[in-house]
PDB file of C-alpha atoms in Angstrom:
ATOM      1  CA  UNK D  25      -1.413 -82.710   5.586  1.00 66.00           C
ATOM      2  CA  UNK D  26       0.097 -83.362   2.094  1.00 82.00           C
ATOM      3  CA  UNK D  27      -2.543 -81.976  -0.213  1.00 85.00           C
ATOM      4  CA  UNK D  28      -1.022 -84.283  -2.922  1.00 87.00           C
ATOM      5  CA  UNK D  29      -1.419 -87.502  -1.208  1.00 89.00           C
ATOM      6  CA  UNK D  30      -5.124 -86.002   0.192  1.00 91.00           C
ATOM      7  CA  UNK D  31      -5.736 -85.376  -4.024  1.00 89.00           C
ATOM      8  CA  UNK D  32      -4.704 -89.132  -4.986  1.00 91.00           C
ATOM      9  CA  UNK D  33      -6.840 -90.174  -1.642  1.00 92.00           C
ATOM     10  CA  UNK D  34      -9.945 -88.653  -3.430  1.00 90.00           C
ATOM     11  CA  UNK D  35      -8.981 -89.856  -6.797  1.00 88.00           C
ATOM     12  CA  UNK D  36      -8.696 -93.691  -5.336  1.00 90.00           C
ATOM     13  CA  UNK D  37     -11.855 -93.223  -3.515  1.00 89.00           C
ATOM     14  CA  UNK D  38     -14.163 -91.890  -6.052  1.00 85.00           C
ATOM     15  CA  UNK D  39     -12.909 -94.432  -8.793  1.00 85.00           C
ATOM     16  CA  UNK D  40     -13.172 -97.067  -6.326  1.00 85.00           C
ATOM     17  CA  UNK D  41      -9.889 -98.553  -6.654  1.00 88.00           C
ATOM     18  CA  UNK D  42      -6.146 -97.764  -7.515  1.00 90.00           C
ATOM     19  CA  UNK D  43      -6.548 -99.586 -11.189  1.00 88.00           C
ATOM     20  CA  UNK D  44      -9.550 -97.338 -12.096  1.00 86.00           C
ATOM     21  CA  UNK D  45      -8.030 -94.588 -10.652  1.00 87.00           C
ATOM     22  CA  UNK D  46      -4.774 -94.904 -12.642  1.00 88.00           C
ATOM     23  CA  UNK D  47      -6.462 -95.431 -15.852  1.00 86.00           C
ATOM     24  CA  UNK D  48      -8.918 -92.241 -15.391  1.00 80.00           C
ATOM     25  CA  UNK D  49      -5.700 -89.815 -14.824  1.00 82.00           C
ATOM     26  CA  UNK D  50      -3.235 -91.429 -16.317  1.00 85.00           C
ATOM     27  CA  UNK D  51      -1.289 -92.041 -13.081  1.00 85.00           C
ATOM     28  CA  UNK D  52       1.232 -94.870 -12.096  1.00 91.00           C
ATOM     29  CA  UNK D  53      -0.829 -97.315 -10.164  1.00 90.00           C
ATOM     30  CA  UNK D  54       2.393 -97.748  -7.494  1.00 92.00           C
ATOM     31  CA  UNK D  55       2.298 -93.943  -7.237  1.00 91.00           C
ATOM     32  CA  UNK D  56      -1.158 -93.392  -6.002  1.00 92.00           C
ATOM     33  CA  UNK D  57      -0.567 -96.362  -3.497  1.00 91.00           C
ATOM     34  CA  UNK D  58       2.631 -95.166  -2.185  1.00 92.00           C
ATOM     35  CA  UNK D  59       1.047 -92.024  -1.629  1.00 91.00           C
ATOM     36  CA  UNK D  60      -2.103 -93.192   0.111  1.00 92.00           C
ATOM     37  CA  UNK D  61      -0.022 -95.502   2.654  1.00 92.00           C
ATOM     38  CA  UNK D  62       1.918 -91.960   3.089  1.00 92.00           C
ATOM     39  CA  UNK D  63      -1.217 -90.384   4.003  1.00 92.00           C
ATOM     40  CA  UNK D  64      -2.137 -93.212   6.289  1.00 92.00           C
ATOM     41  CA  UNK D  65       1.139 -93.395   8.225  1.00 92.00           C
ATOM     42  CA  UNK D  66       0.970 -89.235   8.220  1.00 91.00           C
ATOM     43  CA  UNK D  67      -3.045 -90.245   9.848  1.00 91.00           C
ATOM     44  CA  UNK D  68      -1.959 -92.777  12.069  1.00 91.00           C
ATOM     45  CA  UNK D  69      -5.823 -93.999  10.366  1.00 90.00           C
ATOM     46  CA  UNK D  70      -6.731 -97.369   8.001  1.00 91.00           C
ATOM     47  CA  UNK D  71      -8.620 -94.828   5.260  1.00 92.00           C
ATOM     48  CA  UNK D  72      -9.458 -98.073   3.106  1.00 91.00           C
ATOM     49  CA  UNK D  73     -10.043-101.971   3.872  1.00 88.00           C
ATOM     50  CA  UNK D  74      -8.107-103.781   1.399  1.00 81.00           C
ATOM     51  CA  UNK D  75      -9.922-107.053   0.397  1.00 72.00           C
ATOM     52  CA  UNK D  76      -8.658-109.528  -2.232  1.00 64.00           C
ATOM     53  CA  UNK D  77     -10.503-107.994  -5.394  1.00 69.00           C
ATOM     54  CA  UNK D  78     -12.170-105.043  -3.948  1.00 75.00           C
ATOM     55  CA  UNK D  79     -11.385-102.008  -2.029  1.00 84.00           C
ATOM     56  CA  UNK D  80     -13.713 -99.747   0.559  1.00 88.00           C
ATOM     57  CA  UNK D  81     -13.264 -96.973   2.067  1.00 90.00           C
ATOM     58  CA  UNK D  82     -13.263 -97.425   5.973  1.00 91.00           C
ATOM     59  CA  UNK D  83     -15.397 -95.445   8.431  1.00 91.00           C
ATOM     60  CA  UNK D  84     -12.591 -92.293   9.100  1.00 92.00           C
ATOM     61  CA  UNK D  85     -11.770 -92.735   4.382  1.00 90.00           C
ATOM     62  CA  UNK D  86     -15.397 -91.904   3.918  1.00 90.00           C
ATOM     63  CA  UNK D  87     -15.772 -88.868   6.635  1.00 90.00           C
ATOM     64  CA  UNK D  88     -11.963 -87.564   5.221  1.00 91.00           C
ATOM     65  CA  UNK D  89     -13.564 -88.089   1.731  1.00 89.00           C
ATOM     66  CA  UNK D  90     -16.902 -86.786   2.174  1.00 84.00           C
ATOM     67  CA  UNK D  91     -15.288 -83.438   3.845  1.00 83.00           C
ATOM     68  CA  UNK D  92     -12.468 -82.989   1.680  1.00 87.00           C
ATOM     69  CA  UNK D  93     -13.293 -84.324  -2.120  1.00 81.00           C
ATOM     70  CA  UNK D  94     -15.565 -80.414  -2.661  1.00 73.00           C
ATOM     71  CA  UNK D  95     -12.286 -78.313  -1.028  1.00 78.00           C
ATOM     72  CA  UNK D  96      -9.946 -79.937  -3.838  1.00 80.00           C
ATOM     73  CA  UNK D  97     -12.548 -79.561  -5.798  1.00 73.00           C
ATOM     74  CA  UNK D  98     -12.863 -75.838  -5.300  1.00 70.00           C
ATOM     75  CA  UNK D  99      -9.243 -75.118  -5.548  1.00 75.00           C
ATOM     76  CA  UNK D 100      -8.681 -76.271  -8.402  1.00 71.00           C
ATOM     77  CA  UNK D 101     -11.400 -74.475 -10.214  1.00 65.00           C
ATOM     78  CA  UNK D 102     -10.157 -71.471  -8.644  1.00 67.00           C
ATOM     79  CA  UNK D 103      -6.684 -72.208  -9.823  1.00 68.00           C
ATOM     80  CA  UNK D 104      -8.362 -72.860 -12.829  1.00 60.00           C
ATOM     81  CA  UNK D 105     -10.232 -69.474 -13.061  1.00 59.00           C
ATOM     82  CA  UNK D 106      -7.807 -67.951 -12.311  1.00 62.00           C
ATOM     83  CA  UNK D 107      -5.203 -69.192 -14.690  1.00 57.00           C
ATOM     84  CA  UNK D 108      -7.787 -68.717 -17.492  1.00 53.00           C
ATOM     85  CA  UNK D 109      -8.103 -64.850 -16.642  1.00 51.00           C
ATOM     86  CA  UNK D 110     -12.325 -65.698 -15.586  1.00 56.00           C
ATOM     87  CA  UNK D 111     -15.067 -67.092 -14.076  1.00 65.00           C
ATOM     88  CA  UNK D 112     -15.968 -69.236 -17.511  1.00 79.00           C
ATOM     89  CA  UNK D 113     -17.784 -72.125 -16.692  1.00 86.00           C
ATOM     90  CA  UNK D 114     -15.592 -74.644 -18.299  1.00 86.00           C
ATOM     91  CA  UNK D 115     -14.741 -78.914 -17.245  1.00 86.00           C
ATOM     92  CA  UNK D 116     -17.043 -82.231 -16.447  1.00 89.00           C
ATOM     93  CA  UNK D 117     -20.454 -81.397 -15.096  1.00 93.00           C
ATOM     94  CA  UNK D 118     -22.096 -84.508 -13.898  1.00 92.00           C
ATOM     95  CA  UNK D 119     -26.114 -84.121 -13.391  1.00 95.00           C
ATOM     96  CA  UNK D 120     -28.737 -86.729 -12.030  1.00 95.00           C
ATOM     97  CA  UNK D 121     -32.300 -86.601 -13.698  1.00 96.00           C
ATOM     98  CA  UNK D 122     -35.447 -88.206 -13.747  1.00 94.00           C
ATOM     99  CA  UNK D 123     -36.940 -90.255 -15.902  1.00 93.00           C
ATOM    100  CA  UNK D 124     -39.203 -88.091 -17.644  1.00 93.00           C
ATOM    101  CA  UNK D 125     -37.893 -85.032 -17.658  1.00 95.00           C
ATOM    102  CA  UNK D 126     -35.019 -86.559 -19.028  1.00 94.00           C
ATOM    103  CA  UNK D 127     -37.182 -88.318 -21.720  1.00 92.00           C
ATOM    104  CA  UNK D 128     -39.007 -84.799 -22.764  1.00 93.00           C
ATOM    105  CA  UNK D 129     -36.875 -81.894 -21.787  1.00 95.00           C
ATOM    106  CA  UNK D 130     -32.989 -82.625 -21.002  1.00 95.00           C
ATOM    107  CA  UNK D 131     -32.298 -83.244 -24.387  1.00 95.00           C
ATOM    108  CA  UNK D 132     -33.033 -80.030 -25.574  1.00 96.00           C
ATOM    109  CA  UNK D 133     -32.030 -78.540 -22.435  1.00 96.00           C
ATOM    110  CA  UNK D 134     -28.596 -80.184 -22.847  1.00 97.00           C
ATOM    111  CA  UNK D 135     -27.965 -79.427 -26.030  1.00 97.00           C
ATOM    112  CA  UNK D 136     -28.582 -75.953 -25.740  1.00 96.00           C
ATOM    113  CA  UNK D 137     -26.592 -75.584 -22.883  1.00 97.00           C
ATOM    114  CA  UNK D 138     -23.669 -77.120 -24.536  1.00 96.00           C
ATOM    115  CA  UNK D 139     -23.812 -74.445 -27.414  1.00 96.00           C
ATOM    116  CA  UNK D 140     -23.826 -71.531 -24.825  1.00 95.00           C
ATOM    117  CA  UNK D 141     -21.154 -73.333 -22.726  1.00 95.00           C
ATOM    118  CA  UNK D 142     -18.860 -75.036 -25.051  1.00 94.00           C
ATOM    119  CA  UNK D 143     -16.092 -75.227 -22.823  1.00 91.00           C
ATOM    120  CA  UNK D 144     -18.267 -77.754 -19.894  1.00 93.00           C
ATOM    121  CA  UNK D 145     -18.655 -81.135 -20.854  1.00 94.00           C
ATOM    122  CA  UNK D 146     -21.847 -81.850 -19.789  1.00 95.00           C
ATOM    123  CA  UNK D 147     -22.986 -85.396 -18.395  1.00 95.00           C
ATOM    124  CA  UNK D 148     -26.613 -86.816 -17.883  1.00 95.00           C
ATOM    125  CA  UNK D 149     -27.354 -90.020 -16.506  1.00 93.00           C
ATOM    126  CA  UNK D 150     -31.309 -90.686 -16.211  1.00 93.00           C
ATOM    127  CA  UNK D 151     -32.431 -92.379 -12.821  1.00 89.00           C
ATOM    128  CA  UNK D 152     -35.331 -92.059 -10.655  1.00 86.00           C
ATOM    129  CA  UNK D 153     -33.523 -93.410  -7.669  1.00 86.00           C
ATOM    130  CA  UNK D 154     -31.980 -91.121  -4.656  1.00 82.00           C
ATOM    131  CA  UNK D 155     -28.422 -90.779  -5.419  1.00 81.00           C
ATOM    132  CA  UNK D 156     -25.307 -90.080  -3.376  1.00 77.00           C
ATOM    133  CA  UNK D 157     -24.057 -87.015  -4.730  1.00 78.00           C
ATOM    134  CA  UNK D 158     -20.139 -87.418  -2.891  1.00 69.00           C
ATOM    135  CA  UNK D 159     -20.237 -91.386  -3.064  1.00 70.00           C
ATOM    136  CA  UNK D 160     -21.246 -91.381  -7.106  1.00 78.00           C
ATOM    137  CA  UNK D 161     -19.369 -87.772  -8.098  1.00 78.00           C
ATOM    138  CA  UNK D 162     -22.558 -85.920  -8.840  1.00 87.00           C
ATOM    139  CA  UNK D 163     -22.243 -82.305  -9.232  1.00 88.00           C
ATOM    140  CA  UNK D 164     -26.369 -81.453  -9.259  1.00 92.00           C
ATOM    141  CA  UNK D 165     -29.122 -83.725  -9.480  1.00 94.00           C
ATOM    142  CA  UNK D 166     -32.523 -82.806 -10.374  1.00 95.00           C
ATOM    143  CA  UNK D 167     -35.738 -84.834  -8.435  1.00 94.00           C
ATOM    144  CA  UNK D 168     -39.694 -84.805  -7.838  1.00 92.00           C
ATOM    145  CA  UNK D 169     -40.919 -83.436  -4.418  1.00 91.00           C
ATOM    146  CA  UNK D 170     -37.316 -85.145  -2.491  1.00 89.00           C
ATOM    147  CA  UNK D 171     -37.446 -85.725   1.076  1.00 84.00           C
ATOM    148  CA  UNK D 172     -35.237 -83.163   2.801  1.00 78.00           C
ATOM    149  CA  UNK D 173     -31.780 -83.908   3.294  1.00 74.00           C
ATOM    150  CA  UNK D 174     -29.714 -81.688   5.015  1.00 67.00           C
ATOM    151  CA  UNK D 175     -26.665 -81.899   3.708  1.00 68.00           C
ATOM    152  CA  UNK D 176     -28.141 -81.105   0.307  1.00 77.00           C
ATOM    153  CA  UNK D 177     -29.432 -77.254  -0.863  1.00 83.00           C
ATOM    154  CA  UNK D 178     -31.387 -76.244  -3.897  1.00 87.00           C
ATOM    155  CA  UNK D 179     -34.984 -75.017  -4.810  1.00 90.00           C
ATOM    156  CA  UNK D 180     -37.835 -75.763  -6.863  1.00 93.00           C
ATOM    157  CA  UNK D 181     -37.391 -74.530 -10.488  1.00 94.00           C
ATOM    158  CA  UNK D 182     -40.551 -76.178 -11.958  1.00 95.00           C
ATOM    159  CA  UNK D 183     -44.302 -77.367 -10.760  1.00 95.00           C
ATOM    160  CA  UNK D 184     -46.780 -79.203 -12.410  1.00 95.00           C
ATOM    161  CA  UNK D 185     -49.920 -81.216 -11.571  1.00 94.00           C
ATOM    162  CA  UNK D 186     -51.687 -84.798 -12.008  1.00 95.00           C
ATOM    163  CA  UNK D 187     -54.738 -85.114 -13.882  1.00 96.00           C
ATOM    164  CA  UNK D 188     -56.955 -87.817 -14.555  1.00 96.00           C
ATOM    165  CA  UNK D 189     -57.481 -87.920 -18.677  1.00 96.00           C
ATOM    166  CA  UNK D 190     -58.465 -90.557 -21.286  1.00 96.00           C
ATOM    167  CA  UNK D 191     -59.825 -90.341 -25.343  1.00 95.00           C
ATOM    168  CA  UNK D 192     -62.840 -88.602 -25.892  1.00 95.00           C
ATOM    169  CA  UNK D 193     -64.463 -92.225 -27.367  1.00 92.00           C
ATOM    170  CA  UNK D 194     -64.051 -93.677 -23.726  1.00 93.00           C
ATOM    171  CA  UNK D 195     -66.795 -92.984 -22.200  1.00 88.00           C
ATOM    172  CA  UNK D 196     -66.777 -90.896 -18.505  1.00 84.00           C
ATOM    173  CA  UNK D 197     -67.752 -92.887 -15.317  1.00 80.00           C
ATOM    174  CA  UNK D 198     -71.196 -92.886 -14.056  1.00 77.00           C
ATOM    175  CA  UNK D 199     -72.086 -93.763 -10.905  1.00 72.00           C
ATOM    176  CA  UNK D 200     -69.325 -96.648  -9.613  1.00 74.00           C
ATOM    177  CA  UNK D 201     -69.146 -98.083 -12.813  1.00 84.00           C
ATOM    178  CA  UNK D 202     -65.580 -99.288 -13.104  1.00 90.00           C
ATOM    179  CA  UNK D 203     -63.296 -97.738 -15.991  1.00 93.00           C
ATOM    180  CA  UNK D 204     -60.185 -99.423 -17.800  1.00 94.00           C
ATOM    181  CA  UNK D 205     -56.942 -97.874 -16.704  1.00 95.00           C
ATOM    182  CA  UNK D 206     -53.626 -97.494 -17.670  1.00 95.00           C
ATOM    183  CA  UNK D 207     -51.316 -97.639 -14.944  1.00 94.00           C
ATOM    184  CA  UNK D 208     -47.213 -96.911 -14.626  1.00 91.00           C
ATOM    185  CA  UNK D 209     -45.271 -99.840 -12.908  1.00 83.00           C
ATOM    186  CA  UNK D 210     -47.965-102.844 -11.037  1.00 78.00           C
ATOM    187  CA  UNK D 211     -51.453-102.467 -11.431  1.00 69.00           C
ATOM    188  CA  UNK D 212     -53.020-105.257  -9.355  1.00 68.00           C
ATOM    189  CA  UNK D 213     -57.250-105.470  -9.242  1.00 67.00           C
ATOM    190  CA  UNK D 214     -59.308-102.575  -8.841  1.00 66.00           C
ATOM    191  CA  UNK D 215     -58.453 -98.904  -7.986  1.00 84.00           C
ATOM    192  CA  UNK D 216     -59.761 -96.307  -6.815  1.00 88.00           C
ATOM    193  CA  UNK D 217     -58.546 -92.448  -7.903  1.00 91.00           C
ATOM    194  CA  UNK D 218     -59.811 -89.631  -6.375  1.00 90.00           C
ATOM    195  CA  UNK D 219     -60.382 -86.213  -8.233  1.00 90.00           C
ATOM    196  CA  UNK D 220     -61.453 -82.791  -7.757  1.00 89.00           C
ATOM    197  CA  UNK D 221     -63.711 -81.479 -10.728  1.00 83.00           C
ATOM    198  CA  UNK D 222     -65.635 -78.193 -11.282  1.00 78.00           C
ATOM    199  CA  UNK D 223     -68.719 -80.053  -9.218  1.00 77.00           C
ATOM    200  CA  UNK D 224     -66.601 -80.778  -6.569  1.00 81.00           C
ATOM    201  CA  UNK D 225     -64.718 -84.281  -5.156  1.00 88.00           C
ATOM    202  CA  UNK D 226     -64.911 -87.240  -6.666  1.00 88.00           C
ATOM    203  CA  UNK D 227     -63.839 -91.035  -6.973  1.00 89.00           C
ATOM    204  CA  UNK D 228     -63.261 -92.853 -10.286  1.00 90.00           C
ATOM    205  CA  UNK D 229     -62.937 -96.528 -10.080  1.00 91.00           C
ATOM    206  CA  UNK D 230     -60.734 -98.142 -12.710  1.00 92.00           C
ATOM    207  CA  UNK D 231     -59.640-101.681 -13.210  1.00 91.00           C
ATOM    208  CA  UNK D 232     -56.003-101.735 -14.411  1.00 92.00           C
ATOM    209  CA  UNK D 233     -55.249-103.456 -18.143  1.00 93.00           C
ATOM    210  CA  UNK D 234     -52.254-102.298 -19.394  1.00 94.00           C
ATOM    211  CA  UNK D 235     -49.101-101.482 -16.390  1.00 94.00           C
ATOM    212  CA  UNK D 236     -46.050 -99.686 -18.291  1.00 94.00           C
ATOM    213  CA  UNK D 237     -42.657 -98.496 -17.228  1.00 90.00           C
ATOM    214  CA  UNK D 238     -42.718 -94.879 -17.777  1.00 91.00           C
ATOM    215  CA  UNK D 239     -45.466 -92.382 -18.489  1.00 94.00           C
ATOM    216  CA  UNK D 240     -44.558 -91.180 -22.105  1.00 94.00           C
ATOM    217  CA  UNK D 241     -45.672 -94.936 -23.062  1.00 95.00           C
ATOM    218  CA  UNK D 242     -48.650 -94.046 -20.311  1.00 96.00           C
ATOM    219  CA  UNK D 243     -49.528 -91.234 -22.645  1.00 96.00           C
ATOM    220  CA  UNK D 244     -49.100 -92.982 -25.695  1.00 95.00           C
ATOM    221  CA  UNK D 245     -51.062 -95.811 -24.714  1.00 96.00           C
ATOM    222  CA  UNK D 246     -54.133 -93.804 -23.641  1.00 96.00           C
ATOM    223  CA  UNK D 247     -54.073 -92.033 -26.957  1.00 95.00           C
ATOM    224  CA  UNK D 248     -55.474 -95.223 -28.455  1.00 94.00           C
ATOM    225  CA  UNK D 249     -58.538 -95.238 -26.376  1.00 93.00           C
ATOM    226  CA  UNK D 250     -57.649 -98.043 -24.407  1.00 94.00           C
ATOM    227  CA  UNK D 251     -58.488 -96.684 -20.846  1.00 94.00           C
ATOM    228  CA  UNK D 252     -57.815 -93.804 -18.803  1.00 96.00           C
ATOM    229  CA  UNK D 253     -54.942 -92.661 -16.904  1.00 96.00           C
ATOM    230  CA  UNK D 254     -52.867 -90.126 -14.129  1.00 96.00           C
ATOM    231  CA  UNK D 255     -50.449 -87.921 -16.276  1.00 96.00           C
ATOM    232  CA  UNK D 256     -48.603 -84.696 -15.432  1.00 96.00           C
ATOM    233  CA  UNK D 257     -50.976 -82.105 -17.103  1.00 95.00           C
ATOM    234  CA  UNK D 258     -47.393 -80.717 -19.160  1.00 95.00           C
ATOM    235  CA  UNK D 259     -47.221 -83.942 -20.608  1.00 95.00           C
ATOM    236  CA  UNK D 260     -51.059 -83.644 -22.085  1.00 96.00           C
ATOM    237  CA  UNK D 261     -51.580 -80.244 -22.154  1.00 94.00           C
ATOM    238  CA  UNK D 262     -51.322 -80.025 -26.066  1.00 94.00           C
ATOM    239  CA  UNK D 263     -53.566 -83.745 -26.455  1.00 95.00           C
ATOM    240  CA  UNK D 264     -55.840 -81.693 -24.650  1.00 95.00           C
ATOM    241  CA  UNK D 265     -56.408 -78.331 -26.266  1.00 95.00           C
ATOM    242  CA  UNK D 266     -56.162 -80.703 -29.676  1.00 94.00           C
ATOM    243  CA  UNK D 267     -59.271 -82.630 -28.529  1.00 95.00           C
ATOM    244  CA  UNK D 268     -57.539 -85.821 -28.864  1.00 95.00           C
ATOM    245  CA  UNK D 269     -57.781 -86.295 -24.972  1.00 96.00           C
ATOM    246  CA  UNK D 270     -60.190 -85.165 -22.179  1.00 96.00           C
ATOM    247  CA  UNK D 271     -59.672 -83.773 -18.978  1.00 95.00           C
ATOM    248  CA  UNK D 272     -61.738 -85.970 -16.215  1.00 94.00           C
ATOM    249  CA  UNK D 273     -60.233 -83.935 -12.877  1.00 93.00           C
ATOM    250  CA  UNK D 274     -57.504 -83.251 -11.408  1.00 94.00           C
ATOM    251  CA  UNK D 275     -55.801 -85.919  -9.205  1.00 93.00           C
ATOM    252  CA  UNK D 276     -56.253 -84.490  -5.658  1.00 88.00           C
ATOM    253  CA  UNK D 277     -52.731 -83.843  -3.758  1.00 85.00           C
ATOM    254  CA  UNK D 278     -50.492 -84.940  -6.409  1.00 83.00           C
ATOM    255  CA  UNK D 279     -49.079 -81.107  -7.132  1.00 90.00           C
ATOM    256  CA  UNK D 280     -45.962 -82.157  -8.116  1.00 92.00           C
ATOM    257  CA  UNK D 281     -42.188 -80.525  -7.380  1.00 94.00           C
ATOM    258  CA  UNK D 282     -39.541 -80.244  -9.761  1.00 95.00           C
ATOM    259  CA  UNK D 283     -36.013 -79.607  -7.388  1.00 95.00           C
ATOM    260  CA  UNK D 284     -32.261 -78.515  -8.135  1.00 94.00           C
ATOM    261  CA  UNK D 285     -29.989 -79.975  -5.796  1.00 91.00           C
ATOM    262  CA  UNK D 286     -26.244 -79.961  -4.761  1.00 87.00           C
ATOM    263  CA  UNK D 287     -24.085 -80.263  -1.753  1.00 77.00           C
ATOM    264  CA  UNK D 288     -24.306 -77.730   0.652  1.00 61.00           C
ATOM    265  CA  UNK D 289     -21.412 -75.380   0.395  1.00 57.00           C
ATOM    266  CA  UNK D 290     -20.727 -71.464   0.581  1.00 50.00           C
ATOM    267  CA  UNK D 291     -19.088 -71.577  -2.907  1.00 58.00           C
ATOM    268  CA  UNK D 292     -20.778 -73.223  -6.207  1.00 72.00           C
ATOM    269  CA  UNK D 293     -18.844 -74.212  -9.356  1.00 78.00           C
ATOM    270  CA  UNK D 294     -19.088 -71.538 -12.055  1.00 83.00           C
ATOM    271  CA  UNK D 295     -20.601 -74.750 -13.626  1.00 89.00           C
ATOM    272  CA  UNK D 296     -23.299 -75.641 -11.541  1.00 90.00           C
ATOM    273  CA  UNK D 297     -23.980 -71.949 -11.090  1.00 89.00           C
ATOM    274  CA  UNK D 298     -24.470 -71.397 -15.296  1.00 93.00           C
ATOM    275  CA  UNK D 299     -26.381 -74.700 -14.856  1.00 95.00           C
ATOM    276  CA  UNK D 300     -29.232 -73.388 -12.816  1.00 94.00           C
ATOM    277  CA  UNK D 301     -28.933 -69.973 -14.549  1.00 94.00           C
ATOM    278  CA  UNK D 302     -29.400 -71.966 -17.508  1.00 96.00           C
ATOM    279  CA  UNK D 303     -32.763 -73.380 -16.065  1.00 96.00           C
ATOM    280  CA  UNK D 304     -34.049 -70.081 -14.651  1.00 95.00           C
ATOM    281  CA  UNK D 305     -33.885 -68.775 -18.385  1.00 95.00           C
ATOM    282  CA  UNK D 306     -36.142 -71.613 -19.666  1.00 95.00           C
ATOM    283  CA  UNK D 307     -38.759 -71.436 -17.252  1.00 96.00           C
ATOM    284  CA  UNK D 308     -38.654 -68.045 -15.332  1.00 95.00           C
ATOM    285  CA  UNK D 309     -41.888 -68.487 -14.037  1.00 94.00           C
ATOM    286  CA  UNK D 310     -41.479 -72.992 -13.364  1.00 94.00           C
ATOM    287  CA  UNK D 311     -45.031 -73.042 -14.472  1.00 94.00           C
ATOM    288  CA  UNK D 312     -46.708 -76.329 -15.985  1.00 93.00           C
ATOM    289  CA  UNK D 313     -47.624 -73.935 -19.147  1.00 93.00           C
ATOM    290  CA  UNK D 314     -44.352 -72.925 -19.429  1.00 94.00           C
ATOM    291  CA  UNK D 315     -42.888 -76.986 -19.407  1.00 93.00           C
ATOM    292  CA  UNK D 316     -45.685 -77.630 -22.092  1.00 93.00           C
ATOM    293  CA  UNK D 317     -44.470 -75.106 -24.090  1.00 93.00           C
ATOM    294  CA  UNK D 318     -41.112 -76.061 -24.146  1.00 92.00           C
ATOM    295  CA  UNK D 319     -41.793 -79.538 -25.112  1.00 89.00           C
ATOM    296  CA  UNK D 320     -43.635 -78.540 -28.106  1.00 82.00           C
TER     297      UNK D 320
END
């Protein structure tokens, strides 16, 4: 197989198309085509349908690209490496995070990395959504408690918990006396939140009046004494030694998983590996203290 034409093959496929692909590396767009049909013909295999605007990769294209786009990948950081004299993580390093850990920690986290590793140009892009990792060119992405996958490996670097807080001026539920509440995303009629406290289990009924997109504004919100609300206990920790919030339980089962992720493969990217080495040195022990802390 002509590892040329299989290198424009993954270049067309992960740009989506021969004009994106020529524009990203500078390449004639009759070049990568010609080469492509080569690989085809050399196939005796369709690798992508071509419609009238659009182009997609065809059943075999995405198995060929799937198993062959982290082996080009690989070689050429070891030509790379090698050329260079090193191992120094250096290159694009695409990473997937969530919402709010992007919102309170990646900054700093990706700034500091960047002055340790000048050389790696360093890429976040904030979504809470599963992501393919091949399909979109990820090269790590970060989630809460993911469902297994087994073409993906990783581990969990940090943990933190749910609890149930509000202002001190709000008062604490008695009985079933319903509680305001603010909610992230819909909040439709009453709830009902279940909590373990230092007397045991209990169940807090709130009525949902404010429903926001993401928990910082959660937090912020709640800080005005406007109801209670669910927040990871990182997030609050500091509201809560300050007396400016007050813990009312922990919510029970919500321990909370913070995972790196990548494809599995024998060999990681000097990259991805400073990456997670990166993480491991700010929180050694993944604890929700040590995430408070961090945030300031």
């Amino acid at each position: 197989m002509d590892l040329l034409a299989l290198a424009d093959f993954n270049l067309v496929a992960r740009y989506g198309g021969f004009g994106k692909a020529s524009r990203a590396a500078g390449r004639p767009k009759a070049t990568l085509s010609r080469r492509v049909a080569e690989l085809e013909a050399s196939l005796d295999l369709r690798l992508f349908e071509r419609g009238a605007r659009d182009l997609k990769l065809t059943e075999e294209g995405r198995a060929l690209f799937e198993r062959t786009s982290q082996l080009l990948t690989e070689l050429d950081e070891t030509a790379t490496a090698i050329a260079s004299g090193g191992q120094n993580p250096r290159g694009r390093l695409r990473v997937s995070a969530p919402l709010l850990f992007s919102q309170t920690a990646m900054g700093k986290l990706a700034a500091g990395f960047a002055l340790k590793y000048p050389e790696v140009r360093l890429e976040v892009t904030t979504e809470d959504r599963s992501v393919d990792m091949v399909e979109e060119a990820y090269d790590l992405v970060i989630r809460v408690n993911p469902e297994p996958d087994e073409s993906l490996v990783g581990r969990v670097f940090l943990r933190d918990r749910m609890v149930v807080v509000a202002s001190p001026d709000l008062a604490r539920p008695t009985d079933d006396r319903t509680v305001p509440a603010v909610v992230r995303g819909p909040g439709n009629g009453a709830q009902s939140w279940n909590v373990m406290k230092d007397t045991g289990r209990a169940s807090i009924s709130v009525t949902p009046i404010l429903s926001l997109s993401s928990l910082v504004m959660v937090r912020d919100a709640i800080r005005m004494g406007v109801g209670a609300a669910r927040l990871p206990i990182s997030l609050v920790s500091h509201d809560l030694a300050d007396g400016t919030l007050v813990h009312w339980g922990d919510v029970e089962g919500s321990e909370i998983s913070l995972w790196t992720l990548y494809p599995s493969r024998r060999l990681l990217s000097a990259r991805v590996s400073a990456f997670l080495d990166y993480l491991r040195e700010a929180f050694p022990e993944g604890t929700p203290d040590e995430l408070a802390a961090y945030l300031g």
